[in-house]
Coordinates of C-alpha atoms and ligand atoms in Angstrom, one line a residue:
X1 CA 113.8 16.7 -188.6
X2 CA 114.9 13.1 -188.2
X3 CA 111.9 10.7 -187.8
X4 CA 111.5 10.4 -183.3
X5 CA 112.9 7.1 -181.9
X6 CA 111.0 5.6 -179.0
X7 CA 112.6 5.5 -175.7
X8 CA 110.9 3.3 -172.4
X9 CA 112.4 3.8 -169.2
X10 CA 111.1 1.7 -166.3
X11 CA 111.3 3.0 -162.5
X12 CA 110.8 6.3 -164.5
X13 CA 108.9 7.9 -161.1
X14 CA 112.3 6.6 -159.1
X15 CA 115.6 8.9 -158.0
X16 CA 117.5 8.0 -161.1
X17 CA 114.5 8.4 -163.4
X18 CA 114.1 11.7 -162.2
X19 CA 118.0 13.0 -162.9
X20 CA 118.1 10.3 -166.6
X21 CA 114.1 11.7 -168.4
X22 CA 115.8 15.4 -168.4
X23 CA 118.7 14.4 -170.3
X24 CA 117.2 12.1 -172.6
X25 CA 114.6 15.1 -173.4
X26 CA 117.4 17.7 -174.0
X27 CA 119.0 15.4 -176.3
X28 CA 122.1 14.6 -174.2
X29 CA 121.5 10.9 -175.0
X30 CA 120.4 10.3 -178.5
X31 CA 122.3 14.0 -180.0
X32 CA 120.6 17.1 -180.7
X33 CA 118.5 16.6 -184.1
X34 CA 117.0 13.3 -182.7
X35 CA 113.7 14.1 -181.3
X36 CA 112.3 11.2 -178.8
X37 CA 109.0 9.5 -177.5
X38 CA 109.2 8.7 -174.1
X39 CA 107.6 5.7 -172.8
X40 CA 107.7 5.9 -168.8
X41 CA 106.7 2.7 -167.2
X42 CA 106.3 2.6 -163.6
X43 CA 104.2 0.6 -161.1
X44 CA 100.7 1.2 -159.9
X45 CA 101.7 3.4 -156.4
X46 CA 104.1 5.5 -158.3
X47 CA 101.7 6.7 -161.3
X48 CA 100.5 10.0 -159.0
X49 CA 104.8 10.8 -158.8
X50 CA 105.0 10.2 -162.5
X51 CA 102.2 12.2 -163.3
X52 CA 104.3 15.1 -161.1
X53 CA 107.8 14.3 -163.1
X54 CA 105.8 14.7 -166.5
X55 CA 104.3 18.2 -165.5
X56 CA 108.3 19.2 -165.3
X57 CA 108.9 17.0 -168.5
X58 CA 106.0 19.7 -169.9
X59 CA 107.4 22.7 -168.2
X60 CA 111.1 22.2 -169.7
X61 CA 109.1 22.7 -173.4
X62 CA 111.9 20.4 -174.9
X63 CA 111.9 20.9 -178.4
X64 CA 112.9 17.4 -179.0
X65 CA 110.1 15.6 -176.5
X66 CA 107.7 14.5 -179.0
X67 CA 105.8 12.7 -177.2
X68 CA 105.2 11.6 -173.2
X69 CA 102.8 7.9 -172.0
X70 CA 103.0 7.3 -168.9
X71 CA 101.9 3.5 -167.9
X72 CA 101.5 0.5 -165.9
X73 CA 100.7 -1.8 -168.6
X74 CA 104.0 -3.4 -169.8
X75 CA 102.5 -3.8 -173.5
X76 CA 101.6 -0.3 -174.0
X77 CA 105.2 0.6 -172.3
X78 CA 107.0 -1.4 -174.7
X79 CA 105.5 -1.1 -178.0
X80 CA 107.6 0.2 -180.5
X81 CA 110.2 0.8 -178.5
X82 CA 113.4 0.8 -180.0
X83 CA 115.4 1.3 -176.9
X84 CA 114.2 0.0 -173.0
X85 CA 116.4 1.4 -170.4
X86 CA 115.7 -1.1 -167.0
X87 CA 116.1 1.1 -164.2
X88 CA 112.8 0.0 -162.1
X89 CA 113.3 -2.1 -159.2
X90 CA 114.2 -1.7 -155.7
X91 CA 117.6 0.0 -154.4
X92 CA 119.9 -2.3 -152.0
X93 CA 120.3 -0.4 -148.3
X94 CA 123.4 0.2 -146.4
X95 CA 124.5 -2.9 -145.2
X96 CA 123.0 -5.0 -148.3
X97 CA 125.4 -6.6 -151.3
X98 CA 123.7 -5.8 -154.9
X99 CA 122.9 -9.9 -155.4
X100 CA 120.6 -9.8 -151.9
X101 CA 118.2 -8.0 -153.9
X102 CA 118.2 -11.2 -156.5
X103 CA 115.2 -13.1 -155.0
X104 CA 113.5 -8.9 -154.5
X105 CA 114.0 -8.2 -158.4
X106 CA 114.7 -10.8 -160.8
X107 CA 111.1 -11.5 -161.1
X108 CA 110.8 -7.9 -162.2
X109 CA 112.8 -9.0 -165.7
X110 CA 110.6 -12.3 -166.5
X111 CA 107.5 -10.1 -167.6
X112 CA 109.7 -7.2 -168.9
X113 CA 112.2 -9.3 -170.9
X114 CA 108.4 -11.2 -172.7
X115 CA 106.6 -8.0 -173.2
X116 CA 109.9 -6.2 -174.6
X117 CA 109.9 -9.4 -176.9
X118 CA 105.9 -9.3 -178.0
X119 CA 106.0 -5.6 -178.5
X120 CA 109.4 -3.5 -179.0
X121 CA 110.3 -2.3 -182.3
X122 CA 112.9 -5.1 -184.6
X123 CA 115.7 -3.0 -183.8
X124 CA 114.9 -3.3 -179.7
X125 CA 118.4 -2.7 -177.7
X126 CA 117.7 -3.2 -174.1
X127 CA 120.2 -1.9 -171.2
X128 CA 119.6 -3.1 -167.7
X129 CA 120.3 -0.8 -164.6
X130 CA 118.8 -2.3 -161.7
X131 CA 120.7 -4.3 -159.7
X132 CA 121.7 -6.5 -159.9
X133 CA 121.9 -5.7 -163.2
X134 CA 124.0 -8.3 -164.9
X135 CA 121.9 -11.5 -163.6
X136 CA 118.4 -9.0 -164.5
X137 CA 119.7 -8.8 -168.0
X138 CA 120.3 -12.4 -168.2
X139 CA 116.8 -13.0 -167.2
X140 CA 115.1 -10.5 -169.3
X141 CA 117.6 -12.0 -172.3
X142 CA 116.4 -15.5 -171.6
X143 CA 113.0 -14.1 -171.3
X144 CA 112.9 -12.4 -174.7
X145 CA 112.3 -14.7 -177.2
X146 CA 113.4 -14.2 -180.3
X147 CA 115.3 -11.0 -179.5
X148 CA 119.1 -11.7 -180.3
X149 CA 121.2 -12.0 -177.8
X150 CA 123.4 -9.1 -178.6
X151 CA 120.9 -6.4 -178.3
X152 CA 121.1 -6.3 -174.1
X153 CA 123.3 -4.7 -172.2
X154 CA 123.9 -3.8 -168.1
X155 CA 125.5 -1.1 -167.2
X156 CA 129.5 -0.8 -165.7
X157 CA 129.9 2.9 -167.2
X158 CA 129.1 4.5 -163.9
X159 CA 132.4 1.7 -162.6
X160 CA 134.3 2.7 -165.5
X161 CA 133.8 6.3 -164.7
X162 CA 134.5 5.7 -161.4
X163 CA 137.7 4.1 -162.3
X164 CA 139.0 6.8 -164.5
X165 CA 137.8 9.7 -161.7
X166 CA 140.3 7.6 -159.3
X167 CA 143.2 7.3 -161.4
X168 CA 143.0 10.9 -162.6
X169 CA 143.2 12.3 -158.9
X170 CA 146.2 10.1 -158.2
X171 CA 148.0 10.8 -161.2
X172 CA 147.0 14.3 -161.1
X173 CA 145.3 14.3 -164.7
X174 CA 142.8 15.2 -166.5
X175 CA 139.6 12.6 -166.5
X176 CA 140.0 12.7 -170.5
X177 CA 143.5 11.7 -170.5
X178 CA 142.7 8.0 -169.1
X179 CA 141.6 5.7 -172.0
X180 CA 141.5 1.9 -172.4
X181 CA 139.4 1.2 -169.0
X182 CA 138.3 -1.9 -168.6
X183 CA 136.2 -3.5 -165.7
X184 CA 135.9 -6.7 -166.2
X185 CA 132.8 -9.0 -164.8
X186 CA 130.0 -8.2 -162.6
X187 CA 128.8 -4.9 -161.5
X188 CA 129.5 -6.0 -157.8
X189 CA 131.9 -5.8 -154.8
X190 CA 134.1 -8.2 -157.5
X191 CA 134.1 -6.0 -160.5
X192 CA 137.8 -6.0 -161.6
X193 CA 138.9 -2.1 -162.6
X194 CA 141.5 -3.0 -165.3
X195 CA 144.9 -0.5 -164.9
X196 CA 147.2 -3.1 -166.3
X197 CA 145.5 -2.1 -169.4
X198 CA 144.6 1.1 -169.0
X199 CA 146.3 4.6 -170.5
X200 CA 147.3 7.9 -169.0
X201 CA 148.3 10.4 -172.1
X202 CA 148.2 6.9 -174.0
X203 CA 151.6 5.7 -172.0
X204 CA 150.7 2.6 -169.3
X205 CA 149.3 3.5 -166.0
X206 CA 152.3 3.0 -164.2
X207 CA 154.3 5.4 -166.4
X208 CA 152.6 7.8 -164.0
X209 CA 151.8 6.0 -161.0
X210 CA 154.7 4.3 -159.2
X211 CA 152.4 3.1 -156.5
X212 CA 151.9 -0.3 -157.2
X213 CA 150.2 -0.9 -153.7
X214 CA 148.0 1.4 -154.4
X215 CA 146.8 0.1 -157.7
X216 CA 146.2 -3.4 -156.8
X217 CA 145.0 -2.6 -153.2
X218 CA 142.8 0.8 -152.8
X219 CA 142.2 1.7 -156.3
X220 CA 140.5 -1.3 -157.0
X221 CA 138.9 -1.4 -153.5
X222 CA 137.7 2.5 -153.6
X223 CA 136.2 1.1 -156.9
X224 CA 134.5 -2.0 -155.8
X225 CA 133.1 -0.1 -153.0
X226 CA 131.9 3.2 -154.1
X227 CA 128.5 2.4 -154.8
X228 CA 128.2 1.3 -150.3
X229 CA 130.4 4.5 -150.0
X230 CA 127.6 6.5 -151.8
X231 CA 125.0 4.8 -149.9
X232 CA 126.3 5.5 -146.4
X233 CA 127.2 8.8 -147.4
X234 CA 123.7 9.7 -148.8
X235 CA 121.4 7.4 -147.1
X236 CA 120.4 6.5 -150.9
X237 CA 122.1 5.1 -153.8
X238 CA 123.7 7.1 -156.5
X239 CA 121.3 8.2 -158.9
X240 CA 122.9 11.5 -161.1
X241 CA 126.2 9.4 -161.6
X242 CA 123.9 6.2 -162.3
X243 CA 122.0 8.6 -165.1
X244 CA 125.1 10.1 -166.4
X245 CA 126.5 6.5 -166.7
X246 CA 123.4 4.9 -168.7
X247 CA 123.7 8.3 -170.9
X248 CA 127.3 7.5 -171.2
X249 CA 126.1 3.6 -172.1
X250 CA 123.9 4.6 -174.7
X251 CA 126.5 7.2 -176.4
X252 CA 128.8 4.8 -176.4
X253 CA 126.3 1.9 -178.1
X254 CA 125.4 4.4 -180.8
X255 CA 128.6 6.4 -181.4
X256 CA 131.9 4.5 -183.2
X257 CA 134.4 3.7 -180.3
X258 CA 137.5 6.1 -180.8
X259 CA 140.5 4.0 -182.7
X260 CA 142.4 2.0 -180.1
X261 CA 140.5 3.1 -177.3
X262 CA 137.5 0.2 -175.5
X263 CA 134.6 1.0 -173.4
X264 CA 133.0 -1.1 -170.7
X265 CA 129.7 -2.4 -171.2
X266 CA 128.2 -5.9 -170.0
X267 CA 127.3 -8.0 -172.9
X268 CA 126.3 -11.7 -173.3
X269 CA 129.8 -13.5 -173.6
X270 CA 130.6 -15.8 -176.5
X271 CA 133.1 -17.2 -174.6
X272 CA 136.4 -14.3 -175.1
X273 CA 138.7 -14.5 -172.1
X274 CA 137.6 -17.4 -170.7
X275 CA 134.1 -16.1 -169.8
X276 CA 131.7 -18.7 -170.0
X277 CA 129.2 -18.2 -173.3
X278 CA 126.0 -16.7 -172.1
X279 CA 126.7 -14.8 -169.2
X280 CA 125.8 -11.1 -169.3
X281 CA 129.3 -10.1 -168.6
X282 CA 131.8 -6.8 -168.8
X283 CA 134.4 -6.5 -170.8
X284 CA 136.3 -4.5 -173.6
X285 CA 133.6 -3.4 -176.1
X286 CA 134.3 -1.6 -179.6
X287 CA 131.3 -0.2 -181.2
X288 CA 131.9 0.0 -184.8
X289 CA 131.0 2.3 -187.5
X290 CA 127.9 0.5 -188.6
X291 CA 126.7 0.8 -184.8
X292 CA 127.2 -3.0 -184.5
X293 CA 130.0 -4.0 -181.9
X294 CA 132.8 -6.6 -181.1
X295 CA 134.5 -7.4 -177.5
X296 CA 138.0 -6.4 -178.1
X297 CA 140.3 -9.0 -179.2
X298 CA 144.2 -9.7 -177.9
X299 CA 143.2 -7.6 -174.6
X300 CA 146.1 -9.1 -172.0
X301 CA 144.9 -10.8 -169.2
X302 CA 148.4 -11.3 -166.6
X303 CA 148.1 -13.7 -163.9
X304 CA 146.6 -10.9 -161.6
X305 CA 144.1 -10.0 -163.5
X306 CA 143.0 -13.6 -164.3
X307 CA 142.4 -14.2 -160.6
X308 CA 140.4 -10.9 -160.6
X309 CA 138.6 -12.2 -163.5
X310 CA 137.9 -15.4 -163.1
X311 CA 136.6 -14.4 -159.2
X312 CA 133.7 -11.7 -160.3
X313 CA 132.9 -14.6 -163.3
X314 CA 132.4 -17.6 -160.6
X315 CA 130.0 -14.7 -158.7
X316 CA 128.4 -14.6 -162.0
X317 CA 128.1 -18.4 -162.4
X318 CA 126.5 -18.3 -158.7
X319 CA 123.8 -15.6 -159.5
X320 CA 123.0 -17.4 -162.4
X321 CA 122.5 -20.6 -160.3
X322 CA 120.4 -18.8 -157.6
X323 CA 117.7 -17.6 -160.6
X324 CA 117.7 -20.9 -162.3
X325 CA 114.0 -20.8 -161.7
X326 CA 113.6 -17.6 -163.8
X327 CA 115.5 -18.7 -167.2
X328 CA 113.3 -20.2 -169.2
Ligands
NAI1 N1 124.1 -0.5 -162.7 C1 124.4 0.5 -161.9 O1 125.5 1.1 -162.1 C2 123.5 1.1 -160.9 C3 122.3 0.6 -160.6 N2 121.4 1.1 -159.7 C4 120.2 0.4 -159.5 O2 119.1 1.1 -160.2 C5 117.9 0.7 -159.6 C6 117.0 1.9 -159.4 O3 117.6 2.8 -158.5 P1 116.8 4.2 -158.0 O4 116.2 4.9 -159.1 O5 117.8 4.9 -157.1 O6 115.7 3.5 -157.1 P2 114.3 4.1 -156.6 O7 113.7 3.3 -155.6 O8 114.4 5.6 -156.4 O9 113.4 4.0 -158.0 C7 113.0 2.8 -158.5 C8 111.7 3.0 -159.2 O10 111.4 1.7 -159.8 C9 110.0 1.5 -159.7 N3 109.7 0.1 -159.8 C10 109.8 -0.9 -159.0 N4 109.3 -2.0 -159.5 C11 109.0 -1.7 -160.8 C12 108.5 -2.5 -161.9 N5 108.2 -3.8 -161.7 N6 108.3 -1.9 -163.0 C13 108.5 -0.5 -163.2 N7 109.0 0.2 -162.2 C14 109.2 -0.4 -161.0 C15 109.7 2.1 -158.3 O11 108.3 2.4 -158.2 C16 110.6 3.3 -158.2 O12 109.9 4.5 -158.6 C17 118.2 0.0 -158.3 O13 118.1 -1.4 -158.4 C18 119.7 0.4 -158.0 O14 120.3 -0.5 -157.2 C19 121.7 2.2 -159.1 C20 122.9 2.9 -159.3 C21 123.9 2.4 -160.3
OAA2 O1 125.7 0.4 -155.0 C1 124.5 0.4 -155.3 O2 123.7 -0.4 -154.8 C2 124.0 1.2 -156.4 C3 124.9 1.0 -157.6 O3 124.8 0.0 -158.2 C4 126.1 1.8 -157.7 O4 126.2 2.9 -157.1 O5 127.1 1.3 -158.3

């Protein structure tokens, strides 16, 4: 048996807590010889829920659960974590864009992003899921002192996912058969769904779909949009596709990128593609053999993609204005 890696999850009581605990438990996240330690971290109201999701935790007899805390207390939560998975914080409502909840969670990231620093394990990799999620990582990144920059992440699978679902339907193929799908930016309205770049049966997208329209209009819109779609569809936010996505996430981080093929993750930019160094932005990631990873090189960016590009980055720029109070 492998030695157990320690896993926190914050908003662990919350709707995509509830569908993500399961399948890190069953091993769907880490493989199945890697047993785990959960750490759930929640707020004071939501420990009585908790206590509820652990008595299924218990009644699932995972054979790779080692062990289950359940706390308030951000130290205990954090120590000797070698992954923290930010999914606590509040949900936008119909009607809300994902940077009106800026002012309602960044603060949320200040204390995590310090304790993560003062207790996780050396090898700490952080991914950020509440939204919104790029300008939260930035602030728990700034907040973590002494934590390299490379080790957090936000999350654009669920997008990516999203992206490949639509273009599949269209071109009436299999979700596997789409490779090299980028988005590009923030994990807003702006996100930019890459097909000039993306593969169907490893030909270009258009080899398959004639419909240029299409692609630059309501593919990219259906994209941009889903997440409201879900909402007003629901009444809640997605939460199983938002699990499956940070499961996806974490696979990806810890499994070597298939050869020529990218996946989307939001990383802190050294300045590739004209993305200004330091914002937590997504883009073409290859995750290498050794587990480290690179952003793609020699990616091409046509003049419709720049404009896509460089539109989600200025939101970026903006969010990062609004929380200039929070970076320390
Ligand atoms: N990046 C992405 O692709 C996606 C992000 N999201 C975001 O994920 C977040 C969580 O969504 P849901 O689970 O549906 O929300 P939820 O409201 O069901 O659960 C959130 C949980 O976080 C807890 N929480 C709040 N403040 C906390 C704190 N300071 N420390 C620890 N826990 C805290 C709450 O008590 C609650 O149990 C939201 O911000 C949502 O917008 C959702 C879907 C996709
Ligand atoms: O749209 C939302 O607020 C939740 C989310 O991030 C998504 O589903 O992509």
């Amino acid at each position: 048996m492998k030695t157990p890696i320690t896993v926190s999850v914050t908003g662990a009581a919350g709707q995509i807590g509830y569908a993500l605990l399961f399948r890190i438990a069953s091993g769907a996240m880490f493989g199945p010889d890697q047993p785990v330690n959960l750490r759930l971290i929640e707020i004071e109201p939501a420990m009585g829920a908790l206590e509820g999701v652990i008595m299924e935790l218990d009644d699932c007899a995972f054979p790779l659960l080692n062990e289950v805390v359940a706390t308030s207390d951000l130290n205990v939560g954090f120590s000797g974590a070698n992954w923290a998975l930010l999914v606590g914080s509040v949900p936008r409502k119909a009607g809300m864009e994902r940077a009106d909840l800026l002012k309602i969670n960044g603060g949320i990231f200040t204390g995590q992003g310090k304790a993560i620093a003062e207790n996780a394990a050396d090898d700490i990799r952080v991914v950020v899921v509440g939204n919104p999620c790029n300008t939260n990582a930035l602030i728990a990144m700034n907040s973590a002192a002494g934590v390299p920059n490379d080790r957090f992440f936000a999350m654009t699978r669920l997008d990516e996912n999203r992206a490949k679902s639509q273009l599949a339907a269209k071109a009436n193929v299999h979700n596997s058969d789409i490779t090299n799908m980028c988005i590009w930016g923030n994990h807003s309205a702006t996100q930019y769904p890459d097909f000039t770049n993306a593969k169907i049966k490893g030909q270009p997208v258009t080899d398959f779909i004639k419909d240029q329209e299409w692609l630059e209009g309501e593919f990219i819109s259906t994209v941009q949009q889903r997440g409201a779609a879900i909402i007003k569809a629901r009444g809640a936010s997605s939460a199983a596709s938002a699990a499956n996505g940070l499961v996806d996430t974490v696979r990806a981080l810890t499994t070597p990128t298939p050869a020529g093929d990218w996946t989307s993750i939001c990383v802190c930019s050294d300045g590739s593609y004209g993305i200004d160094a330091g914002l937590i932005a997504s883009m073409p990631i290859f995750v290498k053999e050794d587990g480290s990873w690179d952003v793609v090189p020699g990616v091409e960016v046509d003049a419709f993609s720049r404009e896509k590009i460089d539109a989600s980055v200025q939101e970026l720029r903006d969010e990062k204005a609004a929380v200039a109070d929070l970076l320390a």
